[in-house]
PDB file of C-alpha atoms in Angstrom:
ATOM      1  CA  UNK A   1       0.000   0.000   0.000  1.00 76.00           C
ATOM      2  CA  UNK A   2       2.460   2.454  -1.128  1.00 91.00           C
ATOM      3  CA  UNK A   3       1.641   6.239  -1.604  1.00 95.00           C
ATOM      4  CA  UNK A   4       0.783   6.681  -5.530  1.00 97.00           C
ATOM      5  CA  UNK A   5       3.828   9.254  -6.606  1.00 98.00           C
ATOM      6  CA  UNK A   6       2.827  13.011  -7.349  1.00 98.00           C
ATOM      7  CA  UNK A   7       5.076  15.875  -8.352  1.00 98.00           C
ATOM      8  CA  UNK A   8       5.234  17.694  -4.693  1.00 98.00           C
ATOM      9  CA  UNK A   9       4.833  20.943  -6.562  1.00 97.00           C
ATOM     10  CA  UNK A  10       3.429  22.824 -10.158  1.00 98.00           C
ATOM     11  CA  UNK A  11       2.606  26.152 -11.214  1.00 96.00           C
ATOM     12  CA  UNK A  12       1.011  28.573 -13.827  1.00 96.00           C
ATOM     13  CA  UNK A  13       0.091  32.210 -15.170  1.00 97.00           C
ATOM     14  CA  UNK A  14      -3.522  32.830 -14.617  1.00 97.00           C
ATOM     15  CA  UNK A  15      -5.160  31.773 -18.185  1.00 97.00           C
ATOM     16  CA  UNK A  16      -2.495  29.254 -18.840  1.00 97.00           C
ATOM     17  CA  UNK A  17      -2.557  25.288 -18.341  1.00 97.00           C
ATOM     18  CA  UNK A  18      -1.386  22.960 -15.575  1.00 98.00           C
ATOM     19  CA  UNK A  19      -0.969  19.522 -15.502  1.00 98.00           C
ATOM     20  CA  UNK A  20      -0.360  17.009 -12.532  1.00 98.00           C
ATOM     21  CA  UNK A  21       0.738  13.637 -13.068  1.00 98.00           C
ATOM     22  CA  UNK A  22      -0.164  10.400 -10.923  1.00 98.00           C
ATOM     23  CA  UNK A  23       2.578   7.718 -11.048  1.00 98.00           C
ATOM     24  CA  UNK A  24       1.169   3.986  -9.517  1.00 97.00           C
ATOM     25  CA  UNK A  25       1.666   0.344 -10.099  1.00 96.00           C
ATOM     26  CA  UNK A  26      -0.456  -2.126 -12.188  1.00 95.00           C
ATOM     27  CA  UNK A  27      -2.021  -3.149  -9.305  1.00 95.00           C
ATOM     28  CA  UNK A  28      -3.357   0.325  -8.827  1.00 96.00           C
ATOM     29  CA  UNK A  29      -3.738   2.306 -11.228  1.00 97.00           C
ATOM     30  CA  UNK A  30      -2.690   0.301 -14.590  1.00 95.00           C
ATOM     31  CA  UNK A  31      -5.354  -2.256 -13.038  1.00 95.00           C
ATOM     32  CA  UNK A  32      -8.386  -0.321 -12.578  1.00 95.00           C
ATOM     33  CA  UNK A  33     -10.494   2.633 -13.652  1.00 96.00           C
ATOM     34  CA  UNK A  34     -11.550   3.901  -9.987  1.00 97.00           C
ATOM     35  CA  UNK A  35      -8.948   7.137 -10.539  1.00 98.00           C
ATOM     36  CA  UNK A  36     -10.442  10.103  -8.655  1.00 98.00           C
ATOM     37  CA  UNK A  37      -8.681  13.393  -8.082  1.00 98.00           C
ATOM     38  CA  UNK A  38      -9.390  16.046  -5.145  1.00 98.00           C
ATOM     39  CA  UNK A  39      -9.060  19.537  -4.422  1.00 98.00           C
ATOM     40  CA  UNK A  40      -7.772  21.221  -1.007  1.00 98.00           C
ATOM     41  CA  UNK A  41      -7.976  24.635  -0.017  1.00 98.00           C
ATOM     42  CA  UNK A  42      -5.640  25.452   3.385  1.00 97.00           C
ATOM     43  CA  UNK A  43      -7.607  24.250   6.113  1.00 96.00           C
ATOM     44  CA  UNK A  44     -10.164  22.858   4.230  1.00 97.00           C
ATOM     45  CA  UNK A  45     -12.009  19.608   3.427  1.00 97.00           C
ATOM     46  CA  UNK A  46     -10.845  17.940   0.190  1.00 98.00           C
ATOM     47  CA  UNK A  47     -13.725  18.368  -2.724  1.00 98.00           C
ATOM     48  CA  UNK A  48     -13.921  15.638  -5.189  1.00 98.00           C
ATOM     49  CA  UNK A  49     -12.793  17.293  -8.836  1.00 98.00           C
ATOM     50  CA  UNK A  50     -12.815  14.171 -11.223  1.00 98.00           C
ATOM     51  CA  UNK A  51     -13.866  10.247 -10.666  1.00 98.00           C
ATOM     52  CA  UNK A  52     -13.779   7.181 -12.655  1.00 98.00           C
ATOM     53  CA  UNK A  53     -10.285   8.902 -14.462  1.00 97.00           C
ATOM     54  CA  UNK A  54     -12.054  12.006 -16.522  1.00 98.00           C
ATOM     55  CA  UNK A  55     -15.569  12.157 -15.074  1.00 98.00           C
ATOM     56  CA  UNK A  56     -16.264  15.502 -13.643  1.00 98.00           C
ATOM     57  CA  UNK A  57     -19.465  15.944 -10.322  1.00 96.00           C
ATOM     58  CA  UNK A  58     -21.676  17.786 -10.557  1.00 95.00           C
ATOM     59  CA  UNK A  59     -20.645  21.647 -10.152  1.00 95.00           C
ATOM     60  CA  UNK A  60     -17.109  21.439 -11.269  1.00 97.00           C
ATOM     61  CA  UNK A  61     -15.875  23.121 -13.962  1.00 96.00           C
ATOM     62  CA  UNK A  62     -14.645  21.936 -17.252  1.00 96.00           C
ATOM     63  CA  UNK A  63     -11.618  23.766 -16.564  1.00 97.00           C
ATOM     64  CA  UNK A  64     -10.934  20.391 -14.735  1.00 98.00           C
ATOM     65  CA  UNK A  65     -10.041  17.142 -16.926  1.00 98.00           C
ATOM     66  CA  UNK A  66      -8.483  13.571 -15.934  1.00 98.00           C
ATOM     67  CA  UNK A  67      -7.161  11.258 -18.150  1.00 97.00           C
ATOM     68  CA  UNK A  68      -5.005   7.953 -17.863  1.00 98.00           C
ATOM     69  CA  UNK A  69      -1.902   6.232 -19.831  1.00 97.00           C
ATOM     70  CA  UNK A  70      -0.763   2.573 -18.037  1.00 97.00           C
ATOM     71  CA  UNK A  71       0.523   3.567 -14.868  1.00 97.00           C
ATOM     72  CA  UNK A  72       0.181   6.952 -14.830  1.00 98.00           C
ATOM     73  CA  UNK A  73      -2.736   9.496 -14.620  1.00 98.00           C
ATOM     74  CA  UNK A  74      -3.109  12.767 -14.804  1.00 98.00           C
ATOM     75  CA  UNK A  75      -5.179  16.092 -14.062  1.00 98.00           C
ATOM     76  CA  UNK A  76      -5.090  19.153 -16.344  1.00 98.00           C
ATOM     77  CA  UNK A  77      -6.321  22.280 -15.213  1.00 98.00           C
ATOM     78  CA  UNK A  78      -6.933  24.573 -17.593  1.00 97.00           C
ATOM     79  CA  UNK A  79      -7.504  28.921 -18.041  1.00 96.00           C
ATOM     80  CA  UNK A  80      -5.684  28.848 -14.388  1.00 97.00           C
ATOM     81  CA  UNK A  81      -7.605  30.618 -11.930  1.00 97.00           C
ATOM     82  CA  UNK A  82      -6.163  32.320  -8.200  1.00 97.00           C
ATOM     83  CA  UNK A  83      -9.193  30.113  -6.823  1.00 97.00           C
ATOM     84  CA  UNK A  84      -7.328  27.048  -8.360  1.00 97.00           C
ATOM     85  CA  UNK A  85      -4.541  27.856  -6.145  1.00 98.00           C
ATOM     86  CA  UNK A  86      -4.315  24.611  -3.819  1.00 98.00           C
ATOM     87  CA  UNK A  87      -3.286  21.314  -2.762  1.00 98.00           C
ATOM     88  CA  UNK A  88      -4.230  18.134  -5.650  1.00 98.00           C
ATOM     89  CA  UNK A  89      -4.544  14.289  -4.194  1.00 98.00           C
ATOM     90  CA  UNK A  90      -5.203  11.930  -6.784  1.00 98.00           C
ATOM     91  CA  UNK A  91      -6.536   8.586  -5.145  1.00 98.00           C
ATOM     92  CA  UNK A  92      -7.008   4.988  -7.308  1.00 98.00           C
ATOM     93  CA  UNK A  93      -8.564   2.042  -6.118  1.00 97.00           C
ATOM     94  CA  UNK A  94      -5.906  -0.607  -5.690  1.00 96.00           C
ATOM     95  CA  UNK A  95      -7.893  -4.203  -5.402  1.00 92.00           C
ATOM     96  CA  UNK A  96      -9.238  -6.259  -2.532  1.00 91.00           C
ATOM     97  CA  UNK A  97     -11.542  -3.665  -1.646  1.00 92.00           C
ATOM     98  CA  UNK A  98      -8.229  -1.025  -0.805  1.00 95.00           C
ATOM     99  CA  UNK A  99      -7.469   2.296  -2.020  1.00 97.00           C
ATOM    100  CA  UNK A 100      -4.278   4.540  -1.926  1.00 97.00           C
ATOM    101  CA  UNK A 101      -4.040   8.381  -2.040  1.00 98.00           C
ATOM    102  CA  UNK A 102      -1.267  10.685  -4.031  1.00 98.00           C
ATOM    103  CA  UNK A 103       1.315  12.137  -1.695  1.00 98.00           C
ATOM    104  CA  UNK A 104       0.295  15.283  -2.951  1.00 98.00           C
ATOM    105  CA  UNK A 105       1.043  18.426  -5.282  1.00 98.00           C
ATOM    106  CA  UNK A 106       1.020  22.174  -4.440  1.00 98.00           C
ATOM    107  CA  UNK A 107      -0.567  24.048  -7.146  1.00 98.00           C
ATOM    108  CA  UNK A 108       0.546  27.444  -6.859  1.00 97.00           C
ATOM    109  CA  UNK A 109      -1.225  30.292  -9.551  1.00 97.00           C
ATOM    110  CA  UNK A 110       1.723  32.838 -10.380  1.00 94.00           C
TER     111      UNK A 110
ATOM    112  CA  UNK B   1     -26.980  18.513   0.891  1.00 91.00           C
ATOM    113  CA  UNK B   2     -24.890  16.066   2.080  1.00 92.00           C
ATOM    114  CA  UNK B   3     -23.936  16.436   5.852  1.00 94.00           C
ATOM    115  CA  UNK B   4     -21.619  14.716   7.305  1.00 97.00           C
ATOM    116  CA  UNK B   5     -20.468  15.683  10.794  1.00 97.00           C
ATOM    117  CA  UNK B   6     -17.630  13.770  12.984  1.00 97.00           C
ATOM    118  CA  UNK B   7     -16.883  13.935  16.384  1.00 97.00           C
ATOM    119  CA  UNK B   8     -14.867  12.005  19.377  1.00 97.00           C
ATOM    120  CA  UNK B   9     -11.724  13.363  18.951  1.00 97.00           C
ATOM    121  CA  UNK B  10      -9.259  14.267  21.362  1.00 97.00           C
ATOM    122  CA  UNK B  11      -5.744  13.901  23.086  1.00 98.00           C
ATOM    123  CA  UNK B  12      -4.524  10.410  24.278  1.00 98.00           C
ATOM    124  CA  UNK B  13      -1.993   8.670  25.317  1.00 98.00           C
ATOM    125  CA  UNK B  14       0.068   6.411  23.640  1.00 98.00           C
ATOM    126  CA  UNK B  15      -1.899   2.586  24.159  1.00 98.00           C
ATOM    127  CA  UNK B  16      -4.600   3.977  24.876  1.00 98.00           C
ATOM    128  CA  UNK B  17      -8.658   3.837  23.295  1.00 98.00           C
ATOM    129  CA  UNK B  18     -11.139   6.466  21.363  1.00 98.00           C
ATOM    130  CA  UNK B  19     -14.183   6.061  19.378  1.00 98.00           C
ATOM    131  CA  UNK B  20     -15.053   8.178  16.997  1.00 98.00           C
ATOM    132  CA  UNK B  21     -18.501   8.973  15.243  1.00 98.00           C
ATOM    133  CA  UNK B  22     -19.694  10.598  12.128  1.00 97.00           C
ATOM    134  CA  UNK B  23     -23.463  11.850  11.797  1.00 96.00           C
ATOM    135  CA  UNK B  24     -24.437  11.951   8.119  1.00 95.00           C
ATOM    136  CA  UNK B  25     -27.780  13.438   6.833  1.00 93.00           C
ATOM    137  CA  UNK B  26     -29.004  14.849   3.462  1.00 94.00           C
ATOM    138  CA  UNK B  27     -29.066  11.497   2.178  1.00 94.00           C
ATOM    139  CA  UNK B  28     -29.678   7.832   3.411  1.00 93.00           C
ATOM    140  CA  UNK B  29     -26.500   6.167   5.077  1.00 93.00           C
ATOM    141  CA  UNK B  30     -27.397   2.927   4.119  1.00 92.00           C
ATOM    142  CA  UNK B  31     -27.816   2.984   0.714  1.00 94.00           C
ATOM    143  CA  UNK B  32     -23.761   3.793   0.408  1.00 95.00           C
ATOM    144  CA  UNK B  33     -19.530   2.784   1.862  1.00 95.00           C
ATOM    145  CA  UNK B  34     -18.488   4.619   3.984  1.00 96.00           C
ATOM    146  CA  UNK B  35     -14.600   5.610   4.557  1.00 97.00           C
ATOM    147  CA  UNK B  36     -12.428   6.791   6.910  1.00 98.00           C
ATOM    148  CA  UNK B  37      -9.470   9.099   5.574  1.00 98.00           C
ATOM    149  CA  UNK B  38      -7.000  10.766   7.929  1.00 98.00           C
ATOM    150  CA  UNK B  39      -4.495  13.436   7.509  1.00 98.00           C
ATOM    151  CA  UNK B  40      -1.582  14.360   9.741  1.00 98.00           C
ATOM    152  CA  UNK B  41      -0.438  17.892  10.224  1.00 97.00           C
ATOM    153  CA  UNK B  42       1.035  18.876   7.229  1.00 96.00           C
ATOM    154  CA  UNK B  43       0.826  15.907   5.225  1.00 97.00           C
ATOM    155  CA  UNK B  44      -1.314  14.461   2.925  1.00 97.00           C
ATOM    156  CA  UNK B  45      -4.412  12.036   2.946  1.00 98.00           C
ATOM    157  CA  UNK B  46      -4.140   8.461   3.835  1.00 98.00           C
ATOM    158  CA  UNK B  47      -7.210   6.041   3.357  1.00 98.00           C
ATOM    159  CA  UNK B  48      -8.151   4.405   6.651  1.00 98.00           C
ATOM    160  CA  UNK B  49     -11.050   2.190   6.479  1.00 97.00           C
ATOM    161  CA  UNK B  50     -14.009   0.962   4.349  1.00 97.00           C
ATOM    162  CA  UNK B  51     -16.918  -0.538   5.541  1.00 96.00           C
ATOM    163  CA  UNK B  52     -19.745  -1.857   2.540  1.00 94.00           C
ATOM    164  CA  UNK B  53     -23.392  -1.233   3.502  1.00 91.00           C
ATOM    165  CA  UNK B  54     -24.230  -4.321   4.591  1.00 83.00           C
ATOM    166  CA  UNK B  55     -22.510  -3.054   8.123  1.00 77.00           C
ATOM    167  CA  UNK B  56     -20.213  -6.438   8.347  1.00 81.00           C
ATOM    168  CA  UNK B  57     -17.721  -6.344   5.343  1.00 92.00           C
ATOM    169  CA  UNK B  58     -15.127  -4.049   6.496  1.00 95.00           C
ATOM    170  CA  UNK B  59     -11.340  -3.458   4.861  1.00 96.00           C
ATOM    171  CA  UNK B  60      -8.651  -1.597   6.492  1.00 96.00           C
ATOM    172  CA  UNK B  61      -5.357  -0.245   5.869  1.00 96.00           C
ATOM    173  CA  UNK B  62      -2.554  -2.205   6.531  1.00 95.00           C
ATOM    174  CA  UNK B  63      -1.199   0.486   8.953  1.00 96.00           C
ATOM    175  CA  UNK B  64      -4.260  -0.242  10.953  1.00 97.00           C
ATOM    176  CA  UNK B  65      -5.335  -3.370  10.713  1.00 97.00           C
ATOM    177  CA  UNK B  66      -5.599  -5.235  14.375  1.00 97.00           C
ATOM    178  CA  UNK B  67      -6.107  -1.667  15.728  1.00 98.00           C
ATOM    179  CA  UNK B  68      -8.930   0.068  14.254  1.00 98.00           C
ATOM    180  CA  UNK B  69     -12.303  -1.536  13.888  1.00 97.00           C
ATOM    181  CA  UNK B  70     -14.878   0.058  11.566  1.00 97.00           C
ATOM    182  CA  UNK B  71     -18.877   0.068  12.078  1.00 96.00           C
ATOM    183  CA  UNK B  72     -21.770   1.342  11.185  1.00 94.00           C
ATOM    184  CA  UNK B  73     -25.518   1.764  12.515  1.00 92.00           C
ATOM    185  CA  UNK B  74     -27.738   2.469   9.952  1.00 91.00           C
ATOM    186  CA  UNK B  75     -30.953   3.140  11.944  1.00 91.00           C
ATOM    187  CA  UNK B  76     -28.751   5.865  13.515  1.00 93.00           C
ATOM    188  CA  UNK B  77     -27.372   7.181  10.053  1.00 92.00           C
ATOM    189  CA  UNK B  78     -24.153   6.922  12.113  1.00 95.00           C
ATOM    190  CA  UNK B  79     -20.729   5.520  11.149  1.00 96.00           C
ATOM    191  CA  UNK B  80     -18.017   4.671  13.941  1.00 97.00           C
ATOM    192  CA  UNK B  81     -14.295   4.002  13.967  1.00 98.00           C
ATOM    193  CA  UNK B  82     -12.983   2.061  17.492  1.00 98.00           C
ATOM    194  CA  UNK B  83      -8.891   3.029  17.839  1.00 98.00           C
ATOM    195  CA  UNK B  84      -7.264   0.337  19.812  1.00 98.00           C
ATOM    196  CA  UNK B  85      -3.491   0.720  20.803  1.00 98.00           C
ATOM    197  CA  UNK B  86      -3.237   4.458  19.594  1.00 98.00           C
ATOM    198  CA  UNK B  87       0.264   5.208  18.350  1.00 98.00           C
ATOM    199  CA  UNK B  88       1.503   8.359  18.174  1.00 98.00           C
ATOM    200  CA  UNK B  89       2.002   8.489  13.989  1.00 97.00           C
ATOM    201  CA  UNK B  90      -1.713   7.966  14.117  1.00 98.00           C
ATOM    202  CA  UNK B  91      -2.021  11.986  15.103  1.00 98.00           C
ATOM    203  CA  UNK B  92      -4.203  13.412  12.552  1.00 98.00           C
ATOM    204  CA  UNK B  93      -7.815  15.015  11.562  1.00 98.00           C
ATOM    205  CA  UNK B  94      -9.844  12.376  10.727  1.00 98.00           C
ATOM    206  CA  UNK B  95     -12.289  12.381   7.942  1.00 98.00           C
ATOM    207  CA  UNK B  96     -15.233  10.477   7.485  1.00 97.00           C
ATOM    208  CA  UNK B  97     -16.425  10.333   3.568  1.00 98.00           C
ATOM    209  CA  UNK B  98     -19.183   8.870   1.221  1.00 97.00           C
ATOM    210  CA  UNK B  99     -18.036   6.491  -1.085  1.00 96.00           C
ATOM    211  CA  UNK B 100     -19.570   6.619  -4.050  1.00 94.00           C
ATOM    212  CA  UNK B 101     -18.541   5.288  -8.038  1.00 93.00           C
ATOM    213  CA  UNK B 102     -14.959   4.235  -7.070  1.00 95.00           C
ATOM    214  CA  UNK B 103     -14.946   7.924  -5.094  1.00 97.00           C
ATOM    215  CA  UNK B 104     -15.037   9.836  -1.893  1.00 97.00           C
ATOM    216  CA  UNK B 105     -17.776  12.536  -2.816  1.00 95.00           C
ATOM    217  CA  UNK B 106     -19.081  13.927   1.089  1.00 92.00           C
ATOM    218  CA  UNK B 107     -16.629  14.803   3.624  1.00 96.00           C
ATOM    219  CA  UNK B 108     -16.931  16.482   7.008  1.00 95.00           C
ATOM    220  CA  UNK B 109     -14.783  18.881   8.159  1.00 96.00           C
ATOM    221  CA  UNK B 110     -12.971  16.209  10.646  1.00 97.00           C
ATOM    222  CA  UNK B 111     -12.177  15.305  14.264  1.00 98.00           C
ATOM    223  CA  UNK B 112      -8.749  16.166  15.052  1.00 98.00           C
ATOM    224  CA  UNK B 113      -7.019  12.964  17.016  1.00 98.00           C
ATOM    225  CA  UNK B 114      -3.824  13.824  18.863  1.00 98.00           C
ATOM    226  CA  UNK B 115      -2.066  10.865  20.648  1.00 98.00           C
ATOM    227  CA  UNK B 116       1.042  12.168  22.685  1.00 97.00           C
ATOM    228  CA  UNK B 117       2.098  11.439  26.206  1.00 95.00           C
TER     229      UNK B 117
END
C-alpha cells in the first residue's frame, strides 16, 4: 500500500494550463479505472474534482479534466484561476476492496 | 446537501482507546460505503477504512489493521471508527467520507485525534 507518486509541486500564469501527473503500479492504477482526483484549499475539506479517471461531479468546472496512460494518470487544469490555487490528491482504487491516495502536489497560480 | 459531521476526537496517550462517530444526513447512510481518511499535520491524505453497507464487510489499511475496527448503525445514520493501541504516527484530523462510483464525494470537516504522552 504504497503512496501513488505526485510531483510535490506545479505552477502557472492565470489563463495558462497545468498539468499534474499520478505515477502507480499495475495493481493500482494500470489495473483499474476507480482514478479520482481532489481539491484542497488550506484548512479545508478535500472536494472531489474528477472520478472514474475524466468524469467531472456535478458543479465542477470543465476547466478540470483527468485522463489515464498505463501507470500513470493525470489532471489538467486549464484557463488557471487564483481560486485554483491549492493542494491536488489523486486517489485509485488498488484491489481487494483497498485504495491509496497521491502524496500530494502544491498548485501554486503565479 | 450532504452532511456529514464527525466527532470524538481528542488527546490520548500512547496505548490507549477512542471512538469516533460521524453523523451523516441529506441522504440515506445505508444505501452507500463509507470511509475513513485521515491526515496528519502537514501531510497528505491516507485512506483508513471501508466498511460496505451491509454493516459487516469491512477493509482496512494495513497500517491499521488489528487496531482500528470500523462500524456502522444504519438506523442511527451513524458511522463509527474504534482506535485500539493508539500510536503516536496515528495523530491526525480524521475524515469520514461517502463512497460513491470508485470515489469519496461527502466529507466532514474532521475530528482532530492527537495521541502524545
Amino acid at each position: 500500500q504504497s503512496a501513488l507518486t505526485q510531483p510535490p509541486s506545479a505552477s502557472g500564469s492565470p489563463g495558462q494550463s497545468v498539468t499534474i501527473s499520478c505515477t502507480g503500479t499495475s495493481s493500482d492504477i494500470g489495473g483499474h479505472n476507480y482514478v479520482s482526483w481532489y481539491q484542497q484549499h488550506p484548512g479545508k475539506a478535500p472536494k472531489l474534482m474528477i472520478y472514474e479517471v475524466s468524469k467531472r461531479p456535478s458543479g465542477v468546472p470543465n476547466r478540470f479534466s483527468g485522463s489515464k496512460s498505463g501507470n500513470t494518470a493525470s489532471l489538467t487544469v486549464s484557463g488557471l484561476q487564483a481560486e485554483d490555487e491549492a493542494d491536488y490528491y489523486c486517489n485509485s482504487y488498488a484491489g481487494s476492496d483497498i485504495f491509496v491516495f497521491g502524496t500530494g502536489t502544491k498548485v501554486t497560480v503565479l | 446537501e450532504v452532511q456529514v459531521v464527525e466527532s470524538g476526537g481528542g488527546l490520548v496517550q500512547p496505548g490507549g482507546s477512542l471512538r469516533l462517530s460521524c453523523g451523516v444526513s441529506g441522504f440515506t447512510l445505508s444505501h452507500y460505503y463509507m470511509h475513513w481518511v485521515r491526515q496528519a499535520p502537514g501531510k497528505g491524505l491516507v485512506w483508513v477504512s471501508q466498511i460496505k453497507t451491509d454493516e459487516s464487510t469491512t477493509y482496512y489499511a494495513d497500517s491499521v489493521k488489528g487496531r482500528f475496527t470500523i462500524s456502522r448503525d444504519n438506523a442511527k445514520d451513524t458511522l463509527y471508527l474504534q482506535m485500539n493501541n493508539l500510536r503516536v504516527e496515528d495523530t491526525a484530523l480524521y475524515y469520514c467520507v461517502r463512497g460513491w462510483n470508485g470515489a469519496f464525494d461527502g466529507w466532514g470537516q474532521g475530528t482532530t485525534v492527537t495521541v502524545s504522552s
